[in-house]
Amino acid sequence: MPRQVSKALIPAAGRGTRFLPFTKAVPKELAPIVTTPALEFVVAEAADNGVTDVLLVLGPDKESIADYFSRNEDLEAALSAKGDEEALASIRRAEQLAAIHQTVQKEPRGLGDAVAHGEEFAAGEAIAVLLPDDLIDDRDSLLGAMIDVHAEHGGVVLGLLDVPREDIRRYGCVVPAAGSDPSASVVAISDLVEKPDPDEAPSTLAIIGRYVLPPEIFDALRETTPGSGAEIQVTDAINRLAHDGVPVHGVVFAGRRYDTGARLDYVKAVVQLAGRHPEIGSEFTSWLRDYVTTTP
Ligand code: G1P
């Protein structure tokens, strides 16, 4: 099936308050997983799935992200002079993954507002949206499956995860359409609700940070008033599209996902990914086993 989505938008404009004090000076999206920023993994995931152009929606103080995705000619010259080809390749990788575009979201007014910044970039095409707090293991596929579902049905496609009921309050939650099998790997969706109370949540299917959005999303966002957290929610705009008859499907992910959005989850993600790092992975894993078994 042909891949139809060549553009992706990645919001990177949050204040990173859960990670203060380091986010006072360094954007959360550059927090390293061993040596590579979480954001680079997400751009690589988009590129691996056929995306050629990425729009980063940045906050006003995030020049360092723009720098990270630009060439650093002084450093390249210094590494070249030393003959350090490995380091040279590592610093060039980020800007070679895709054509990187940037725009600034002046105030953090919500994910929906960040996505609205992509209208000109989308230029009438469907776009992928990837939230950099969510990392998908590169041995598993989610975005590729979502792009295939989009090619078949059009409309909106969401990455979903079945979460424990008490966790649904942290996510957008979807309602499988009447007659659709909620345990299937691709579900049709009739309604969405942002961060419901677990007692009232209509399902335990959570939106994880992957979306394929059709161009109609921009009109829907314009008509969306601030919702949960007084922010413009992309979930509310997608709900509006669903009610207007635009097909909305979800791909239920069964693979490995790392959440870097909260402190404990971030540390877990670093440990998991350090364990499979090509250089330090096996030494780290055997140290960790030893540490866990010998530390009271
Ligand atoms: C955002 C979305 C939410 C989604 C979540 C995935 O929430 O609003 O619908 O489930 O990302 O990570 P945030 O985590 O920005 O509060």
PDB file of C-alpha atoms and ligand atoms in Angstrom:
ATOM      1  CA  MET A   1       0.000   0.000   0.000  1.00  0.00           C
ATOM      2  CA  PRO A   2       1.448   3.431  -0.881  1.00  0.00           C
ATOM      3  CA  ARG A   3       2.570   5.606   1.977  1.00  0.00           C
ATOM      4  CA  GLN A   4       0.743   8.928   1.718  1.00  0.00           C
ATOM      5  CA  VAL A   5       1.992  10.994   4.605  1.00  0.00           C
ATOM      6  CA  SER A   6       5.218  12.866   3.974  1.00  0.00           C
ATOM      7  CA  LYS A   7       4.915  15.664   6.563  1.00  0.00           C
ATOM      8  CA  ALA A   8       5.017  15.524  10.331  1.00  0.00           C
ATOM      9  CA  LEU A   9       4.479  18.144  13.023  1.00  0.00           C
ATOM     10  CA  ILE A  10       6.232  17.766  16.358  1.00  0.00           C
ATOM     11  CA  PRO A  11       5.187  20.090  19.182  1.00  0.00           C
ATOM     12  CA  ALA A  12       8.111  21.072  21.401  1.00  0.00           C
ATOM     13  CA  ALA A  13       6.801  24.196  23.061  1.00  0.00           C
ATOM     14  CA  GLY A  14       5.922  23.094  26.598  1.00  0.00           C
ATOM     15  CA  ARG A  15       7.637  24.664  29.609  1.00  0.00           C
ATOM     16  CA  GLY A  16       8.859  21.346  31.013  1.00  0.00           C
ATOM     17  CA  THR A  17       7.839  22.320  34.545  1.00  0.00           C
ATOM     18  CA  ARG A  18       7.902  18.700  35.742  1.00  0.00           C
ATOM     19  CA  PHE A  19      11.619  18.684  34.968  1.00  0.00           C
ATOM     20  CA  LEU A  20      12.705  21.861  36.691  1.00  0.00           C
ATOM     21  CA  PRO A  21      15.324  22.920  37.516  1.00  0.00           C
ATOM     22  CA  PHE A  22      17.177  21.600  34.436  1.00  0.00           C
ATOM     23  CA  THR A  23      14.472  22.912  32.078  1.00  0.00           C
ATOM     24  CA  LYS A  24      15.272  26.421  33.325  1.00  0.00           C
ATOM     25  CA  ALA A  25      18.049  26.422  30.705  1.00  0.00           C
ATOM     26  CA  VAL A  26      17.664  23.289  28.552  1.00  0.00           C
ATOM     27  CA  PRO A  27      14.420  22.314  26.782  1.00  0.00           C
ATOM     28  CA  LYS A  28      12.876  19.098  28.038  1.00  0.00           C
ATOM     29  CA  GLU A  29      12.869  17.714  24.477  1.00  0.00           C
ATOM     30  CA  LEU A  30      16.686  17.677  24.506  1.00  0.00           C
ATOM     31  CA  ALA A  31      16.843  15.502  27.636  1.00  0.00           C
ATOM     32  CA  PRO A  32      19.195  12.689  26.635  1.00  0.00           C
ATOM     33  CA  ILE A  33      18.366   9.015  26.502  1.00  0.00           C
ATOM     34  CA  VAL A  34      21.986   8.031  27.208  1.00  0.00           C
ATOM     35  CA  THR A  35      23.421  10.396  24.557  1.00  0.00           C
ATOM     36  CA  THR A  36      20.606  11.053  22.081  1.00  0.00           C
ATOM     37  CA  PRO A  37      17.826  13.562  22.792  1.00  0.00           C
ATOM     38  CA  ALA A  38      14.326  12.095  22.971  1.00  0.00           C
ATOM     39  CA  LEU A  39      13.345  14.472  20.165  1.00  0.00           C
ATOM     40  CA  GLU A  40      15.868  12.939  17.761  1.00  0.00           C
ATOM     41  CA  PHE A  41      14.329   9.488  18.305  1.00  0.00           C
ATOM     42  CA  VAL A  42      10.929  10.895  17.371  1.00  0.00           C
ATOM     43  CA  VAL A  43      12.214  12.643  14.228  1.00  0.00           C
ATOM     44  CA  ALA A  44      13.958   9.366  13.295  1.00  0.00           C
ATOM     45  CA  GLU A  45      10.684   7.448  13.770  1.00  0.00           C
ATOM     46  CA  ALA A  46       8.901   9.870  11.423  1.00  0.00           C
ATOM     47  CA  ALA A  47      11.699   9.576   8.835  1.00  0.00           C
ATOM     48  CA  ASP A  48      11.675   5.758   9.082  1.00  0.00           C
ATOM     49  CA  ASN A  49       7.988   5.862   8.150  1.00  0.00           C
ATOM     50  CA  GLY A  50       8.403   7.907   4.987  1.00  0.00           C
ATOM     51  CA  VAL A  51       8.191  11.440   6.398  1.00  0.00           C
ATOM     52  CA  THR A  52      10.475  13.816   4.499  1.00  0.00           C
ATOM     53  CA  ASP A  53       9.522  17.150   6.119  1.00  0.00           C
ATOM     54  CA  VAL A  54       9.174  17.881   9.826  1.00  0.00           C
ATOM     55  CA  LEU A  55       7.756  21.054  11.374  1.00  0.00           C
ATOM     56  CA  LEU A  56       8.962  21.679  14.923  1.00  0.00           C
ATOM     57  CA  VAL A  57       6.564  23.915  16.841  1.00  0.00           C
ATOM     58  CA  LEU A  58       8.888  25.556  19.345  1.00  0.00           C
ATOM     59  CA  GLY A  59       8.401  27.759  22.404  1.00  0.00           C
ATOM     60  CA  PRO A  60       9.950  31.239  22.390  1.00  0.00           C
ATOM     61  CA  ASP A  61      13.096  30.199  24.329  1.00  0.00           C
ATOM     62  CA  LYS A  62      13.959  27.067  22.422  1.00  0.00           C
ATOM     63  CA  GLU A  63      16.720  28.211  20.066  1.00  0.00           C
ATOM     64  CA  SER A  64      18.806  25.314  21.334  1.00  0.00           C
ATOM     65  CA  ILE A  65      16.410  22.874  19.641  1.00  0.00           C
ATOM     66  CA  ALA A  66      16.813  24.748  16.366  1.00  0.00           C
ATOM     67  CA  ASP A  67      20.600  24.648  16.916  1.00  0.00           C
ATOM     68  CA  TYR A  68      20.483  20.926  17.562  1.00  0.00           C
ATOM     69  CA  PHE A  69      18.880  20.330  14.162  1.00  0.00           C
ATOM     70  CA  SER A  70      21.332  22.646  12.348  1.00  0.00           C
ATOM     71  CA  ARG A  71      24.918  22.075  11.321  1.00  0.00           C
ATOM     72  CA  ASN A  72      27.649  23.045  13.758  1.00  0.00           C
ATOM     73  CA  GLU A  73      30.514  23.707  11.349  1.00  0.00           C
ATOM     74  CA  ASP A  74      33.103  24.560  14.027  1.00  0.00           C
ATOM     75  CA  LEU A  75      32.501  21.311  15.855  1.00  0.00           C
ATOM     76  CA  GLU A  76      32.469  19.378  12.570  1.00  0.00           C
ATOM     77  CA  ALA A  77      35.840  20.892  11.623  1.00  0.00           C
ATOM     78  CA  ALA A  78      37.308  20.050  15.031  1.00  0.00           C
ATOM     79  CA  LEU A  79      36.103  16.431  14.877  1.00  0.00           C
ATOM     80  CA  SER A  80      37.270  16.099  11.279  1.00  0.00           C
ATOM     81  CA  ALA A  81      40.733  17.363  12.210  1.00  0.00           C
ATOM     82  CA  LYS A  82      40.894  14.678  14.911  1.00  0.00           C
ATOM     83  CA  GLY A  83      39.641  12.045  12.449  1.00  0.00           C
ATOM     84  CA  ASP A  84      36.768  11.172  14.790  1.00  0.00           C
ATOM     85  CA  GLU A  85      34.368   9.878  12.135  1.00  0.00           C
ATOM     86  CA  GLU A  86      32.009   8.275  14.626  1.00  0.00           C
ATOM     87  CA  ALA A  87      31.402  11.488  16.568  1.00  0.00           C
ATOM     88  CA  LEU A  88      31.122  13.390  13.292  1.00  0.00           C
ATOM     89  CA  ALA A  89      28.387  11.070  12.036  1.00  0.00           C
ATOM     90  CA  SER A  90      26.567  11.342  15.364  1.00  0.00           C
ATOM     91  CA  ILE A  91      26.391  15.155  15.257  1.00  0.00           C
ATOM     92  CA  ARG A  92      25.267  15.187  11.611  1.00  0.00           C
ATOM     93  CA  ARG A  93      22.503  12.635  11.985  1.00  0.00           C
ATOM     94  CA  ALA A  94      19.785  14.916  13.414  1.00  0.00           C
ATOM     95  CA  GLU A  95      19.738  17.367  10.525  1.00  0.00           C
ATOM     96  CA  GLN A  96      20.054  14.639   7.906  1.00  0.00           C
ATOM     97  CA  LEU A  97      16.956  12.693   8.982  1.00  0.00           C
ATOM     98  CA  ALA A  98      14.468  15.017   7.287  1.00  0.00           C
ATOM     99  CA  ALA A  99      14.070  18.601   6.129  1.00  0.00           C
ATOM    100  CA  ILE A 100      13.449  20.425   9.405  1.00  0.00           C
ATOM    101  CA  HIS A 101      11.160  23.480   9.471  1.00  0.00           C
ATOM    102  CA  GLN A 102      10.365  25.558  12.524  1.00  0.00           C
ATOM    103  CA  THR A 103       7.706  27.853  13.825  1.00  0.00           C
ATOM    104  CA  VAL A 104       7.177  29.483  17.214  1.00  0.00           C
ATOM    105  CA  GLN A 105       4.158  29.101  19.464  1.00  0.00           C
ATOM    106  CA  LYS A 106       4.388  32.263  21.549  1.00  0.00           C
ATOM    107  CA  GLU A 107       2.253  31.020  24.426  1.00  0.00           C
ATOM    108  CA  PRO A 108       1.558  27.436  25.513  1.00  0.00           C
ATOM    109  CA  ARG A 109      -2.161  27.374  24.664  1.00  0.00           C
ATOM    110  CA  GLY A 110      -2.466  23.624  24.258  1.00  0.00           C
ATOM    111  CA  LEU A 111      -1.736  20.849  21.815  1.00  0.00           C
ATOM    112  CA  GLY A 112      -4.602  21.941  19.562  1.00  0.00           C
ATOM    113  CA  ASP A 113      -3.077  25.404  19.247  1.00  0.00           C
ATOM    114  CA  ALA A 114       0.349  23.892  18.494  1.00  0.00           C
ATOM    115  CA  VAL A 115      -1.177  21.757  15.726  1.00  0.00           C
ATOM    116  CA  ALA A 116      -3.008  24.819  14.341  1.00  0.00           C
ATOM    117  CA  HIS A 117       0.459  26.329  13.702  1.00  0.00           C
ATOM    118  CA  GLY A 118       0.925  23.661  11.011  1.00  0.00           C
ATOM    119  CA  GLU A 119      -1.796  24.754   8.596  1.00  0.00           C
ATOM    120  CA  GLU A 120       0.475  26.459   6.084  1.00  0.00           C
ATOM    121  CA  PHE A 121       3.043  23.659   6.352  1.00  0.00           C
ATOM    122  CA  ALA A 122       0.379  20.997   5.708  1.00  0.00           C
ATOM    123  CA  ALA A 123      -0.721  22.874   2.572  1.00  0.00           C
ATOM    124  CA  GLY A 124      -3.862  20.800   2.198  1.00  0.00           C
ATOM    125  CA  GLU A 125      -2.225  17.408   2.885  1.00  0.00           C
ATOM    126  CA  ALA A 126      -2.708  14.991   5.761  1.00  0.00           C
ATOM    127  CA  ILE A 127       0.046  15.297   8.382  1.00  0.00           C
ATOM    128  CA  ALA A 128       1.395  13.073  11.104  1.00  0.00           C
ATOM    129  CA  VAL A 129       1.689  14.539  14.600  1.00  0.00           C
ATOM    130  CA  LEU A 130       4.196  12.964  16.983  1.00  0.00           C
ATOM    131  CA  LEU A 131       4.455  14.022  20.622  1.00  0.00           C
ATOM    132  CA  PRO A 132       8.063  13.768  21.752  1.00  0.00           C
ATOM    133  CA  ASP A 133       7.182  12.543  25.270  1.00  0.00           C
ATOM    134  CA  ASP A 134       6.186   9.199  23.759  1.00  0.00           C
ATOM    135  CA  LEU A 135       8.908   6.986  22.300  1.00  0.00           C
ATOM    136  CA  ILE A 136       8.070   3.890  20.281  1.00  0.00           C
ATOM    137  CA  ASP A 137      10.666   1.123  20.195  1.00  0.00           C
ATOM    138  CA  ASP A 138      12.262   1.054  16.746  1.00  0.00           C
ATOM    139  CA  ARG A 139      11.708  -2.730  16.583  1.00  0.00           C
ATOM    140  CA  ASP A 140       7.933  -2.160  16.680  1.00  0.00           C
ATOM    141  CA  SER A 141       5.732  -0.296  14.230  1.00  0.00           C
ATOM    142  CA  LEU A 142       2.904   2.063  15.068  1.00  0.00           C
ATOM    143  CA  LEU A 143       3.103   5.074  12.753  1.00  0.00           C
ATOM    144  CA  GLY A 144       3.544   2.876   9.651  1.00  0.00           C
ATOM    145  CA  ALA A 145       0.386   0.916  10.535  1.00  0.00           C
ATOM    146  CA  MET A 146      -1.474   4.200  11.139  1.00  0.00           C
ATOM    147  CA  ILE A 147      -0.409   5.571   7.745  1.00  0.00           C
ATOM    148  CA  ASP A 148      -1.679   2.361   6.126  1.00  0.00           C
ATOM    149  CA  VAL A 149      -5.057   2.741   7.883  1.00  0.00           C
ATOM    150  CA  HIS A 150      -5.192   6.348   6.688  1.00  0.00           C
ATOM    151  CA  ALA A 151      -4.505   5.194   3.115  1.00  0.00           C
ATOM    152  CA  GLU A 152      -7.430   2.785   3.405  1.00  0.00           C
ATOM    153  CA  HIS A 153     -10.035   4.854   5.264  1.00  0.00           C
ATOM    154  CA  GLY A 154      -8.853   8.485   5.073  1.00  0.00           C
ATOM    155  CA  GLY A 155      -9.803  10.798   7.942  1.00  0.00           C
ATOM    156  CA  VAL A 156      -8.131  10.731  11.335  1.00  0.00           C
ATOM    157  CA  VAL A 157      -6.007   7.857  12.651  1.00  0.00           C
ATOM    158  CA  LEU A 158      -4.889   7.726  16.281  1.00  0.00           C
ATOM    159  CA  GLY A 159      -2.277   5.643  18.065  1.00  0.00           C
ATOM    160  CA  LEU A 160      -4.011   3.946  21.009  1.00  0.00           C
ATOM    161  CA  LEU A 161      -2.942   1.992  24.051  1.00  0.00           C
ATOM    162  CA  ASP A 162      -5.205   0.029  26.378  1.00  0.00           C
ATOM    163  CA  VAL A 163      -4.204   1.413  29.794  1.00  0.00           C
ATOM    164  CA  PRO A 164      -5.175   0.520  33.371  1.00  0.00           C
ATOM    165  CA  ARG A 165      -8.426   2.366  34.194  1.00  0.00           C
ATOM    166  CA  GLU A 166      -6.821   4.586  36.851  1.00  0.00           C
ATOM    167  CA  ASP A 167      -4.357   5.928  34.238  1.00  0.00           C
ATOM    168  CA  ILE A 168      -6.958   7.076  31.693  1.00  0.00           C
ATOM    169  CA  ARG A 169      -7.192  10.470  33.456  1.00  0.00           C
ATOM    170  CA  ARG A 170      -3.794  11.346  31.887  1.00  0.00           C
ATOM    171  CA  TYR A 171      -4.926  10.804  28.305  1.00  0.00           C
ATOM    172  CA  GLY A 172      -7.418  11.489  25.564  1.00  0.00           C
ATOM    173  CA  CYS A 173      -9.903   8.587  25.675  1.00  0.00           C
ATOM    174  CA  VAL A 174     -11.840   7.154  22.732  1.00  0.00           C
ATOM    175  CA  VAL A 175     -15.228   5.484  22.399  1.00  0.00           C
ATOM    176  CA  PRO A 176     -15.285   2.572  19.910  1.00  0.00           C
ATOM    177  CA  ALA A 177     -18.151   2.962  17.401  1.00  0.00           C
ATOM    178  CA  ALA A 178     -21.247   0.833  17.967  1.00  0.00           C
ATOM    179  CA  GLY A 179     -20.748  -2.557  16.371  1.00  0.00           C
ATOM    180  CA  SER A 180     -16.949  -2.280  16.165  1.00  0.00           C
ATOM    181  CA  ASP A 181     -14.897  -4.865  18.039  1.00  0.00           C
ATOM    182  CA  PRO A 182     -13.065  -2.964  20.817  1.00  0.00           C
ATOM    183  CA  SER A 183     -10.479  -5.762  21.071  1.00  0.00           C
ATOM    184  CA  ALA A 184      -9.486  -5.548  17.368  1.00  0.00           C
ATOM    185  CA  SER A 185      -6.184  -3.948  16.432  1.00  0.00           C
ATOM    186  CA  VAL A 186      -7.928  -1.280  14.308  1.00  0.00           C
ATOM    187  CA  VAL A 187     -11.041   0.264  15.847  1.00  0.00           C
ATOM    188  CA  ALA A 188     -13.564   2.732  14.419  1.00  0.00           C
ATOM    189  CA  ILE A 189     -14.169   5.574  16.860  1.00  0.00           C
ATOM    190  CA  SER A 190     -17.383   7.525  17.421  1.00  0.00           C
ATOM    191  CA  ASP A 191     -16.457   9.887  20.278  1.00  0.00           C
ATOM    192  CA  LEU A 192     -13.468  11.203  22.156  1.00  0.00           C
ATOM    193  CA  VAL A 193     -13.051  12.782  25.578  1.00  0.00           C
ATOM    194  CA  GLU A 194      -9.944  14.450  26.970  1.00  0.00           C
ATOM    195  CA  LYS A 195      -8.624  13.261  30.349  1.00  0.00           C
ATOM    196  CA  PRO A 196     -11.829  11.753  31.774  1.00  0.00           C
ATOM    197  CA  ASP A 197     -12.348  10.797  35.378  1.00  0.00           C
ATOM    198  CA  PRO A 198     -11.571   7.040  35.534  1.00  0.00           C
ATOM    199  CA  ASP A 199     -15.010   6.317  37.043  1.00  0.00           C
ATOM    200  CA  GLU A 200     -16.722   7.978  34.104  1.00  0.00           C
ATOM    201  CA  ALA A 201     -14.304   7.068  31.292  1.00  0.00           C
ATOM    202  CA  PRO A 202     -16.178   5.422  28.410  1.00  0.00           C
ATOM    203  CA  SER A 203     -13.237   3.041  27.721  1.00  0.00           C
ATOM    204  CA  THR A 204      -9.635   2.390  28.710  1.00  0.00           C
ATOM    205  CA  LEU A 205      -8.298   3.090  25.200  1.00  0.00           C
ATOM    206  CA  ALA A 206      -5.896   6.027  25.525  1.00  0.00           C
ATOM    207  CA  ILE A 207      -4.468   8.191  22.754  1.00  0.00           C
ATOM    208  CA  ILE A 208      -0.694   7.921  22.861  1.00  0.00           C
ATOM    209  CA  GLY A 209       1.155  10.705  21.135  1.00  0.00           C
ATOM    210  CA  ARG A 210       0.738   9.647  17.497  1.00  0.00           C
ATOM    211  CA  TYR A 211      -1.851  11.085  15.116  1.00  0.00           C
ATOM    212  CA  VAL A 212      -2.533  11.204  11.388  1.00  0.00           C
ATOM    213  CA  LEU A 213      -4.726  14.244  10.792  1.00  0.00           C
ATOM    214  CA  PRO A 214      -6.519  15.275   7.605  1.00  0.00           C
ATOM    215  CA  PRO A 215      -6.555  18.931   6.450  1.00  0.00           C
ATOM    216  CA  GLU A 216     -10.095  19.363   7.856  1.00  0.00           C
ATOM    217  CA  ILE A 217      -8.518  19.444  11.325  1.00  0.00           C
ATOM    218  CA  PHE A 218      -7.561  23.100  10.889  1.00  0.00           C
ATOM    219  CA  ASP A 219     -11.163  24.315  10.459  1.00  0.00           C
ATOM    220  CA  ALA A 220     -12.212  22.128  13.379  1.00  0.00           C
ATOM    221  CA  LEU A 221      -9.456  23.642  15.549  1.00  0.00           C
ATOM    222  CA  ARG A 222     -10.607  27.151  14.675  1.00  0.00           C
ATOM    223  CA  GLU A 223     -14.042  26.258  15.981  1.00  0.00           C
ATOM    224  CA  THR A 224     -12.735  24.594  19.148  1.00  0.00           C
ATOM    225  CA  THR A 225     -12.941  26.555  22.391  1.00  0.00           C
ATOM    226  CA  PRO A 226     -10.563  25.911  25.302  1.00  0.00           C
ATOM    227  CA  GLY A 227     -11.384  22.631  27.075  1.00  0.00           C
ATOM    228  CA  SER A 228      -9.538  20.519  29.654  1.00  0.00           C
ATOM    229  CA  GLY A 229      -6.886  22.587  31.455  1.00  0.00           C
ATOM    230  CA  ALA A 230      -8.266  25.733  29.711  1.00  0.00           C
ATOM    231  CA  GLU A 231      -6.253  24.717  26.631  1.00  0.00           C
ATOM    232  CA  ILE A 232      -7.283  24.144  23.024  1.00  0.00           C
ATOM    233  CA  GLN A 233      -7.445  20.352  22.842  1.00  0.00           C
ATOM    234  CA  VAL A 234      -6.808  18.468  19.622  1.00  0.00           C
ATOM    235  CA  THR A 235      -9.002  15.698  21.122  1.00  0.00           C
ATOM    236  CA  ASP A 236     -11.997  18.094  21.095  1.00  0.00           C
ATOM    237  CA  ALA A 237     -11.324  19.087  17.468  1.00  0.00           C
ATOM    238  CA  ILE A 238     -11.125  15.398  16.425  1.00  0.00           C
ATOM    239  CA  ASN A 239     -14.389  14.751  18.301  1.00  0.00           C
ATOM    240  CA  ARG A 240     -15.982  17.519  16.254  1.00  0.00           C
ATOM    241  CA  LEU A 241     -14.746  15.881  13.026  1.00  0.00           C
ATOM    242  CA  ALA A 242     -16.089  12.485  14.175  1.00  0.00           C
ATOM    243  CA  HIS A 243     -19.521  14.042  14.769  1.00  0.00           C
ATOM    244  CA  ASP A 244     -19.360  15.664  11.314  1.00  0.00           C
ATOM    245  CA  GLY A 245     -18.923  12.222   9.736  1.00  0.00           C
ATOM    246  CA  VAL A 246     -15.140  12.257   9.122  1.00  0.00           C
ATOM    247  CA  PRO A 247     -13.847   8.676   9.658  1.00  0.00           C
ATOM    248  CA  VAL A 248     -11.814   8.331  12.868  1.00  0.00           C
ATOM    249  CA  HIS A 249      -9.895   5.101  13.494  1.00  0.00           C
ATOM    250  CA  GLY A 250      -7.414   3.994  16.089  1.00  0.00           C
ATOM    251  CA  VAL A 251      -4.552   1.517  15.834  1.00  0.00           C
ATOM    252  CA  VAL A 252      -4.171  -0.285  19.164  1.00  0.00           C
ATOM    253  CA  PHE A 253      -0.471  -0.579  19.870  1.00  0.00           C
ATOM    254  CA  ALA A 254       0.791  -3.790  21.421  1.00  0.00           C
ATOM    255  CA  GLY A 255       4.523  -3.068  21.214  1.00  0.00           C
ATOM    256  CA  ARG A 256       7.090  -1.368  23.406  1.00  0.00           C
ATOM    257  CA  ARG A 257       6.528   2.289  24.302  1.00  0.00           C
ATOM    258  CA  TYR A 258       8.525   4.542  26.584  1.00  0.00           C
ATOM    259  CA  ASP A 259       6.936   7.561  28.220  1.00  0.00           C
ATOM    260  CA  THR A 260       9.438  10.313  28.928  1.00  0.00           C
ATOM    261  CA  GLY A 261       6.863  12.907  30.041  1.00  0.00           C
ATOM    262  CA  ALA A 262       6.985  12.321  33.792  1.00  0.00           C
ATOM    263  CA  ARG A 263      10.054  11.964  36.033  1.00  0.00           C
ATOM    264  CA  LEU A 264       9.680   8.334  37.055  1.00  0.00           C
ATOM    265  CA  ASP A 265       8.729   7.249  33.519  1.00  0.00           C
ATOM    266  CA  TYR A 266      11.697   9.162  32.093  1.00  0.00           C
ATOM    267  CA  VAL A 267      14.126   7.355  34.395  1.00  0.00           C
ATOM    268  CA  LYS A 268      12.537   4.012  33.464  1.00  0.00           C
ATOM    269  CA  ALA A 269      12.895   4.871  29.759  1.00  0.00           C
ATOM    270  CA  VAL A 270      16.582   5.727  30.207  1.00  0.00           C
ATOM    271  CA  VAL A 271      17.197   2.429  32.036  1.00  0.00           C
ATOM    272  CA  GLN A 272      15.308   0.391  29.409  1.00  0.00           C
ATOM    273  CA  LEU A 273      17.052   2.026  26.470  1.00  0.00           C
ATOM    274  CA  ALA A 274      20.465   2.031  28.145  1.00  0.00           C
ATOM    275  CA  GLY A 275      20.027  -1.745  28.476  1.00  0.00           C
ATOM    276  CA  ARG A 276      19.985  -2.097  24.687  1.00  0.00           C
ATOM    277  CA  HIS A 277      22.575   0.549  23.893  1.00  0.00           C
ATOM    278  CA  PRO A 278      25.130  -0.874  21.425  1.00  0.00           C
ATOM    279  CA  GLU A 279      28.170   0.127  23.494  1.00  0.00           C
ATOM    280  CA  ILE A 280      27.148   0.152  27.134  1.00  0.00           C
ATOM    281  CA  GLY A 281      24.041  -2.085  27.029  1.00  0.00           C
ATOM    282  CA  SER A 282      25.392  -5.434  28.140  1.00  0.00           C
ATOM    283  CA  GLU A 283      27.746  -4.017  30.775  1.00  0.00           C
ATOM    284  CA  PHE A 284      24.967  -1.790  32.134  1.00  0.00           C
ATOM    285  CA  THR A 285      22.501  -4.690  32.285  1.00  0.00           C
ATOM    286  CA  SER A 286      24.833  -6.949  34.200  1.00  0.00           C
ATOM    287  CA  TRP A 287      25.709  -4.100  36.593  1.00  0.00           C
ATOM    288  CA  LEU A 288      22.001  -3.373  37.080  1.00  0.00           C
ATOM    289  CA  ARG A 289      21.234  -7.040  37.884  1.00  0.00           C
ATOM    290  CA  ASP A 290      24.010  -7.049  40.404  1.00  0.00           C
ATOM    291  CA  TYR A 291      22.955  -3.710  41.894  1.00  0.00           C
ATOM    292  CA  VAL A 292      19.325  -4.784  42.276  1.00  0.00           C
ATOM    293  CA  THR A 293      20.188  -8.124  43.872  1.00  0.00           C
ATOM    294  CA  THR A 294      22.835  -6.790  46.235  1.00  0.00           C
ATOM    295  CA  THR A 295      21.327  -3.465  47.313  1.00  0.00           C
ATOM    296  CA  PRO A 296      19.165  -3.819  50.428  1.00  0.00           C
TER     297      PRO A 296
HETATM  298  C1  G1P B   1      -1.768  15.076  25.202  1.00  0.00           C
HETATM  299  C2  G1P B   1      -3.170  14.945  24.602  1.00  0.00           C
HETATM  300  C3  G1P B   1      -3.847  13.676  25.103  1.00  0.00           C
HETATM  301  C4  G1P B   1      -2.956  12.480  24.792  1.00  0.00           C
HETATM  302  C5  G1P B   1      -1.546  12.687  25.401  1.00  0.00           C
HETATM  303  C6  G1P B   1      -0.614  11.571  24.948  1.00  0.00           C
HETATM  304  O1  G1P B   1      -1.888  15.311  26.593  1.00  0.00           O
HETATM  305  O2  G1P B   1      -3.937  16.088  24.946  1.00  0.00           O
HETATM  306  O3  G1P B   1      -5.098  13.512  24.483  1.00  0.00           O
HETATM  307  O4  G1P B   1      -3.549  11.317  25.324  1.00  0.00           O
HETATM  308  O5  G1P B   1      -0.990  13.921  24.976  1.00  0.00           O
HETATM  309  O6  G1P B   1       0.637  11.655  25.557  1.00  0.00           O
HETATM  310  P1  G1P B   1      -0.642  15.876  27.472  1.00  0.00           P
HETATM  311  O7  G1P B   1       0.196  14.690  27.809  1.00  0.00           O
HETATM  312  O8  G1P B   1       0.058  16.883  26.645  1.00  0.00           O
HETATM  313  O9  G1P B   1      -1.294  16.478  28.701  1.00  0.00           O
END
